[in-house]
Amino acid sequence: MSVLSAAVILILVLDPVGNAPVFKAVLGKLPQERRLRIIVRELLIALGILALFLFFGPFILTAMNLTPPALAIAGGVVLFLVAIRMIFPGAGGLGLTEDEVEPFIVPLAMPMIAGPATITMVVLFTTREPERVMEWLAALLAAWAFSAVVLVASDYLLGLIGERGQRALVRL
């Protein structure tokens, strides 16, 4: 597999276009400048998590006695709970409460950006061809940079597609 193919796969798994409406829902009440700082911070945290799993993923999973399918199932459960909280906000919901100033790591950096599918992919790249770890890092950085551009420009992009387009994106 080429670095370009790996980067495209990671872009599809990271799904920045699909995550943009979720970021808007979570950060919508914050001022624009603060939203951008949070997005950049969460992107950097997610990159750190993914790089950690790229270099040490097989060891971490072995130490925790986890398999990639188990990781995917657990991540699916977390995403399901996040979706339920978005549908039924309230006590303990996903929206920001008066006590919370902003989200930190969960749900934006993990599982929305560095989710189970992305972690599984970087671990699989390293497990299958460990001698190419620097190439996988280049693919990860390229996919991350694309995601960063999309998420930082998400207010503008979501404005272009309107409310109906955003609802369609969330459902995809």
PDB file of C-alpha atoms in Angstrom:
ATOM      1  CA  MET A   1       0.000   0.000   0.000  1.00  0.00           C
ATOM      2  CA  SER A   2       1.316   3.436  -0.903  1.00  0.00           C
ATOM      3  CA  VAL A   3       1.524   6.390   1.460  1.00  0.00           C
ATOM      4  CA  LEU A   4      -1.110   8.164  -0.637  1.00  0.00           C
ATOM      5  CA  SER A   5      -3.486   5.203  -0.320  1.00  0.00           C
ATOM      6  CA  ALA A   6      -2.929   5.099   3.434  1.00  0.00           C
ATOM      7  CA  ALA A   7      -3.556   8.852   3.700  1.00  0.00           C
ATOM      8  CA  VAL A   8      -6.798   8.576   1.715  1.00  0.00           C
ATOM      9  CA  ILE A   9      -7.968   5.689   3.903  1.00  0.00           C
ATOM     10  CA  LEU A  10      -7.189   7.706   7.031  1.00  0.00           C
ATOM     11  CA  ILE A  11      -9.027  10.757   5.656  1.00  0.00           C
ATOM     12  CA  LEU A  12     -12.086   8.602   5.018  1.00  0.00           C
ATOM     13  CA  VAL A  13     -11.893   7.071   8.493  1.00  0.00           C
ATOM     14  CA  LEU A  14     -11.235  10.429  10.200  1.00  0.00           C
ATOM     15  CA  ASP A  15     -14.322  11.781   8.372  1.00  0.00           C
ATOM     16  CA  PRO A  16     -13.731  15.496   8.984  1.00  0.00           C
ATOM     17  CA  VAL A  17     -16.709  16.502   6.826  1.00  0.00           C
ATOM     18  CA  GLY A  18     -19.039  14.252   8.820  1.00  0.00           C
ATOM     19  CA  ASN A  19     -17.553  15.449  12.105  1.00  0.00           C
ATOM     20  CA  ALA A  20     -18.006  19.142  11.287  1.00  0.00           C
ATOM     21  CA  PRO A  21     -21.713  19.256  12.307  1.00  0.00           C
ATOM     22  CA  VAL A  22     -20.884  17.467  15.573  1.00  0.00           C
ATOM     23  CA  PHE A  23     -18.180  20.029  16.340  1.00  0.00           C
ATOM     24  CA  LYS A  24     -20.698  22.782  15.587  1.00  0.00           C
ATOM     25  CA  ALA A  25     -23.263  21.202  17.914  1.00  0.00           C
ATOM     26  CA  VAL A  26     -20.773  20.868  20.759  1.00  0.00           C
ATOM     27  CA  LEU A  27     -19.046  24.236  20.326  1.00  0.00           C
ATOM     28  CA  GLY A  28     -21.875  26.305  18.842  1.00  0.00           C
ATOM     29  CA  LYS A  29     -22.485  28.502  21.893  1.00  0.00           C
ATOM     30  CA  LEU A  30     -18.855  29.548  22.291  1.00  0.00           C
ATOM     31  CA  PRO A  31     -17.330  32.641  20.658  1.00  0.00           C
ATOM     32  CA  GLN A  32     -15.662  32.039  17.271  1.00  0.00           C
ATOM     33  CA  GLU A  33     -12.117  32.716  18.533  1.00  0.00           C
ATOM     34  CA  ARG A  34     -12.531  30.281  21.438  1.00  0.00           C
ATOM     35  CA  ARG A  35     -14.023  27.628  19.120  1.00  0.00           C
ATOM     36  CA  LEU A  36     -10.985  27.802  16.846  1.00  0.00           C
ATOM     37  CA  ARG A  37      -8.589  27.418  19.790  1.00  0.00           C
ATOM     38  CA  ILE A  38     -10.558  24.418  21.059  1.00  0.00           C
ATOM     39  CA  ILE A  39     -10.609  22.814  17.602  1.00  0.00           C
ATOM     40  CA  VAL A  40      -6.839  23.239  17.219  1.00  0.00           C
ATOM     41  CA  ARG A  41      -6.219  21.919  20.745  1.00  0.00           C
ATOM     42  CA  GLU A  42      -8.439  18.883  20.190  1.00  0.00           C
ATOM     43  CA  LEU A  43      -6.792  18.209  16.812  1.00  0.00           C
ATOM     44  CA  LEU A  44      -3.345  18.269  18.437  1.00  0.00           C
ATOM     45  CA  ILE A  45      -4.482  15.947  21.234  1.00  0.00           C
ATOM     46  CA  ALA A  46      -5.952  13.557  18.661  1.00  0.00           C
ATOM     47  CA  LEU A  47      -2.718  13.645  16.645  1.00  0.00           C
ATOM     48  CA  GLY A  48      -0.772  12.781  19.797  1.00  0.00           C
ATOM     49  CA  ILE A  49      -3.103   9.867  20.541  1.00  0.00           C
ATOM     50  CA  LEU A  50      -2.863   8.555  16.983  1.00  0.00           C
ATOM     51  CA  ALA A  51       0.939   8.924  16.894  1.00  0.00           C
ATOM     52  CA  LEU A  52       1.161   7.092  20.221  1.00  0.00           C
ATOM     53  CA  PHE A  53      -0.857   4.203  18.779  1.00  0.00           C
ATOM     54  CA  LEU A  54       1.118   4.317  15.532  1.00  0.00           C
ATOM     55  CA  PHE A  55       4.402   3.775  17.362  1.00  0.00           C
ATOM     56  CA  PHE A  56       3.265   1.765  20.395  1.00  0.00           C
ATOM     57  CA  GLY A  57      -0.202   0.468  19.468  1.00  0.00           C
ATOM     58  CA  PRO A  58       0.586  -3.224  19.183  1.00  0.00           C
ATOM     59  CA  PHE A  59       2.358  -3.132  22.566  1.00  0.00           C
ATOM     60  CA  ILE A  60      -0.473  -1.188  24.215  1.00  0.00           C
ATOM     61  CA  LEU A  61      -3.139  -3.535  22.894  1.00  0.00           C
ATOM     62  CA  THR A  62      -1.132  -6.610  23.910  1.00  0.00           C
ATOM     63  CA  ALA A  63      -0.538  -5.203  27.403  1.00  0.00           C
ATOM     64  CA  MET A  64      -4.264  -4.535  27.786  1.00  0.00           C
ATOM     65  CA  ASN A  65      -5.126  -7.919  26.244  1.00  0.00           C
ATOM     66  CA  LEU A  66      -7.206  -6.217  23.530  1.00  0.00           C
ATOM     67  CA  THR A  67      -7.659  -7.098  19.893  1.00  0.00           C
ATOM     68  CA  PRO A  68      -8.452  -4.547  17.156  1.00  0.00           C
ATOM     69  CA  PRO A  69     -12.030  -5.925  16.817  1.00  0.00           C
ATOM     70  CA  ALA A  70     -12.573  -5.496  20.571  1.00  0.00           C
ATOM     71  CA  LEU A  71     -11.301  -1.930  20.280  1.00  0.00           C
ATOM     72  CA  ALA A  72     -13.722  -1.260  17.413  1.00  0.00           C
ATOM     73  CA  ILE A  73     -16.677  -2.652  19.387  1.00  0.00           C
ATOM     74  CA  ALA A  74     -15.829  -0.578  22.459  1.00  0.00           C
ATOM     75  CA  GLY A  75     -15.464   2.530  20.315  1.00  0.00           C
ATOM     76  CA  GLY A  76     -18.805   1.819  18.672  1.00  0.00           C
ATOM     77  CA  VAL A  77     -20.459   1.695  22.090  1.00  0.00           C
ATOM     78  CA  VAL A  78     -18.888   5.051  23.007  1.00  0.00           C
ATOM     79  CA  LEU A  79     -20.073   6.606  19.729  1.00  0.00           C
ATOM     80  CA  PHE A  80     -23.554   5.205  20.320  1.00  0.00           C
ATOM     81  CA  LEU A  81     -23.674   6.814  23.770  1.00  0.00           C
ATOM     82  CA  VAL A  82     -22.469  10.131  22.323  1.00  0.00           C
ATOM     83  CA  ALA A  83     -25.225   9.934  19.679  1.00  0.00           C
ATOM     84  CA  ILE A  84     -27.886   9.188  22.312  1.00  0.00           C
ATOM     85  CA  ARG A  85     -26.731  12.179  24.363  1.00  0.00           C
ATOM     86  CA  MET A  86     -26.916  14.387  21.284  1.00  0.00           C
ATOM     87  CA  ILE A  87     -30.469  13.246  20.555  1.00  0.00           C
ATOM     88  CA  PHE A  88     -31.631  13.490  24.175  1.00  0.00           C
ATOM     89  CA  PRO A  89     -29.700  16.370  25.756  1.00  0.00           C
ATOM     90  CA  GLY A  90     -30.277  17.056  29.397  1.00  0.00           C
ATOM     91  CA  ALA A  91     -28.552  16.146  32.606  1.00  0.00           C
ATOM     92  CA  GLY A  92     -25.277  14.591  31.559  1.00  0.00           C
ATOM     93  CA  GLY A  93     -25.936  15.366  27.884  1.00  0.00           C
ATOM     94  CA  LEU A  94     -23.374  16.257  25.277  1.00  0.00           C
ATOM     95  CA  GLY A  95     -24.215  19.947  25.167  1.00  0.00           C
ATOM     96  CA  LEU A  96     -22.286  22.311  27.377  1.00  0.00           C
ATOM     97  CA  THR A  97     -23.834  22.940  30.754  1.00  0.00           C
ATOM     98  CA  GLU A  98     -23.484  26.058  32.844  1.00  0.00           C
ATOM     99  CA  ASP A  99     -20.732  24.414  34.903  1.00  0.00           C
ATOM    100  CA  GLU A 100     -18.725  23.303  31.880  1.00  0.00           C
ATOM    101  CA  VAL A 101     -16.850  25.945  29.967  1.00  0.00           C
ATOM    102  CA  GLU A 102     -15.790  23.681  27.114  1.00  0.00           C
ATOM    103  CA  PRO A 103     -15.212  20.036  26.196  1.00  0.00           C
ATOM    104  CA  PHE A 104     -11.773  18.576  26.828  1.00  0.00           C
ATOM    105  CA  ILE A 105     -10.610  15.451  24.965  1.00  0.00           C
ATOM    106  CA  VAL A 106     -14.038  13.713  25.058  1.00  0.00           C
ATOM    107  CA  PRO A 107     -15.967  13.722  22.714  1.00  0.00           C
ATOM    108  CA  LEU A 108     -13.997  15.799  20.202  1.00  0.00           C
ATOM    109  CA  ALA A 109     -10.374  14.596  20.289  1.00  0.00           C
ATOM    110  CA  MET A 110     -11.513  11.099  21.169  1.00  0.00           C
ATOM    111  CA  PRO A 111     -13.646   9.404  19.814  1.00  0.00           C
ATOM    112  CA  MET A 112     -14.650  11.893  17.080  1.00  0.00           C
ATOM    113  CA  ILE A 113     -11.152  12.445  15.616  1.00  0.00           C
ATOM    114  CA  ALA A 114      -9.013   9.694  17.160  1.00  0.00           C
ATOM    115  CA  GLY A 115     -11.768   7.133  17.184  1.00  0.00           C
ATOM    116  CA  PRO A 116     -11.614   3.361  17.280  1.00  0.00           C
ATOM    117  CA  ALA A 117     -11.550   2.967  13.501  1.00  0.00           C
ATOM    118  CA  THR A 118      -8.657   5.397  13.080  1.00  0.00           C
ATOM    119  CA  ILE A 119      -6.719   3.863  15.960  1.00  0.00           C
ATOM    120  CA  THR A 120      -7.327   0.402  14.514  1.00  0.00           C
ATOM    121  CA  MET A 121      -6.097   1.529  11.083  1.00  0.00           C
ATOM    122  CA  VAL A 122      -2.835   3.016  12.375  1.00  0.00           C
ATOM    123  CA  VAL A 123      -2.236  -0.083  14.504  1.00  0.00           C
ATOM    124  CA  LEU A 124      -2.904  -2.318  11.487  1.00  0.00           C
ATOM    125  CA  PHE A 125      -0.499  -0.310   9.323  1.00  0.00           C
ATOM    126  CA  THR A 126       2.232  -0.723  11.926  1.00  0.00           C
ATOM    127  CA  THR A 127       1.431  -4.361  12.635  1.00  0.00           C
ATOM    128  CA  ARG A 128       1.467  -5.405   8.975  1.00  0.00           C
ATOM    129  CA  GLU A 129       4.547  -3.446   7.891  1.00  0.00           C
ATOM    130  CA  PRO A 130       6.465  -2.149  10.932  1.00  0.00           C
ATOM    131  CA  GLU A 131       9.513  -1.229   8.847  1.00  0.00           C
ATOM    132  CA  ARG A 132       7.435   1.483   7.116  1.00  0.00           C
ATOM    133  CA  VAL A 133       6.417   3.292  10.309  1.00  0.00           C
ATOM    134  CA  MET A 134       7.819   6.622   9.085  1.00  0.00           C
ATOM    135  CA  GLU A 135       5.787   6.321   5.884  1.00  0.00           C
ATOM    136  CA  TRP A 136       2.678   5.615   7.966  1.00  0.00           C
ATOM    137  CA  LEU A 137       3.506   8.692  10.032  1.00  0.00           C
ATOM    138  CA  ALA A 138       3.647  10.769   6.830  1.00  0.00           C
ATOM    139  CA  ALA A 139       0.241   9.395   5.792  1.00  0.00           C
ATOM    140  CA  LEU A 140      -1.162  10.168   9.244  1.00  0.00           C
ATOM    141  CA  LEU A 141       0.190  13.726   9.153  1.00  0.00           C
ATOM    142  CA  ALA A 142      -1.261  14.318   5.675  1.00  0.00           C
ATOM    143  CA  ALA A 143      -4.688  13.005   6.686  1.00  0.00           C
ATOM    144  CA  TRP A 144      -4.567  14.970   9.935  1.00  0.00           C
ATOM    145  CA  ALA A 145      -3.636  18.186   8.089  1.00  0.00           C
ATOM    146  CA  PHE A 146      -6.561  17.733   5.686  1.00  0.00           C
ATOM    147  CA  SER A 147      -8.899  17.127   8.629  1.00  0.00           C
ATOM    148  CA  ALA A 148      -7.525  20.180  10.413  1.00  0.00           C
ATOM    149  CA  VAL A 149      -8.222  22.424   7.418  1.00  0.00           C
ATOM    150  CA  VAL A 150     -11.774  21.083   7.073  1.00  0.00           C
ATOM    151  CA  LEU A 151     -12.587  21.405  10.787  1.00  0.00           C
ATOM    152  CA  VAL A 152     -11.063  24.883  11.141  1.00  0.00           C
ATOM    153  CA  ALA A 153     -13.062  26.022   8.091  1.00  0.00           C
ATOM    154  CA  SER A 154     -16.173  24.102   9.186  1.00  0.00           C
ATOM    155  CA  ASP A 155     -18.251  27.191  10.023  1.00  0.00           C
ATOM    156  CA  TYR A 156     -17.745  28.477   6.490  1.00  0.00           C
ATOM    157  CA  LEU A 157     -18.291  25.054   4.868  1.00  0.00           C
ATOM    158  CA  LEU A 158     -21.428  24.332   6.891  1.00  0.00           C
ATOM    159  CA  GLY A 159     -22.763  27.769   5.983  1.00  0.00           C
ATOM    160  CA  LEU A 160     -22.391  26.873   2.305  1.00  0.00           C
ATOM    161  CA  ILE A 161     -24.449  23.689   2.553  1.00  0.00           C
ATOM    162  CA  GLY A 162     -27.146  25.081   4.862  1.00  0.00           C
ATOM    163  CA  GLU A 163     -29.270  23.373   7.513  1.00  0.00           C
ATOM    164  CA  ARG A 164     -30.658  20.642   5.236  1.00  0.00           C
ATOM    165  CA  GLY A 165     -27.189  19.742   4.019  1.00  0.00           C
ATOM    166  CA  GLN A 166     -25.932  19.578   7.595  1.00  0.00           C
ATOM    167  CA  ARG A 167     -28.721  17.206   8.595  1.00  0.00           C
ATOM    168  CA  ALA A 168     -27.857  15.007   5.617  1.00  0.00           C
ATOM    169  CA  LEU A 169     -24.172  15.008   6.602  1.00  0.00           C
ATOM    170  CA  VAL A 170     -24.953  13.939  10.151  1.00  0.00           C
ATOM    171  CA  ARG A 171     -27.074  11.063   8.878  1.00  0.00           C
ATOM    172  CA  LEU A 172     -24.342   9.874   6.497  1.00  0.00           C
TER     173      LEU A 172
END
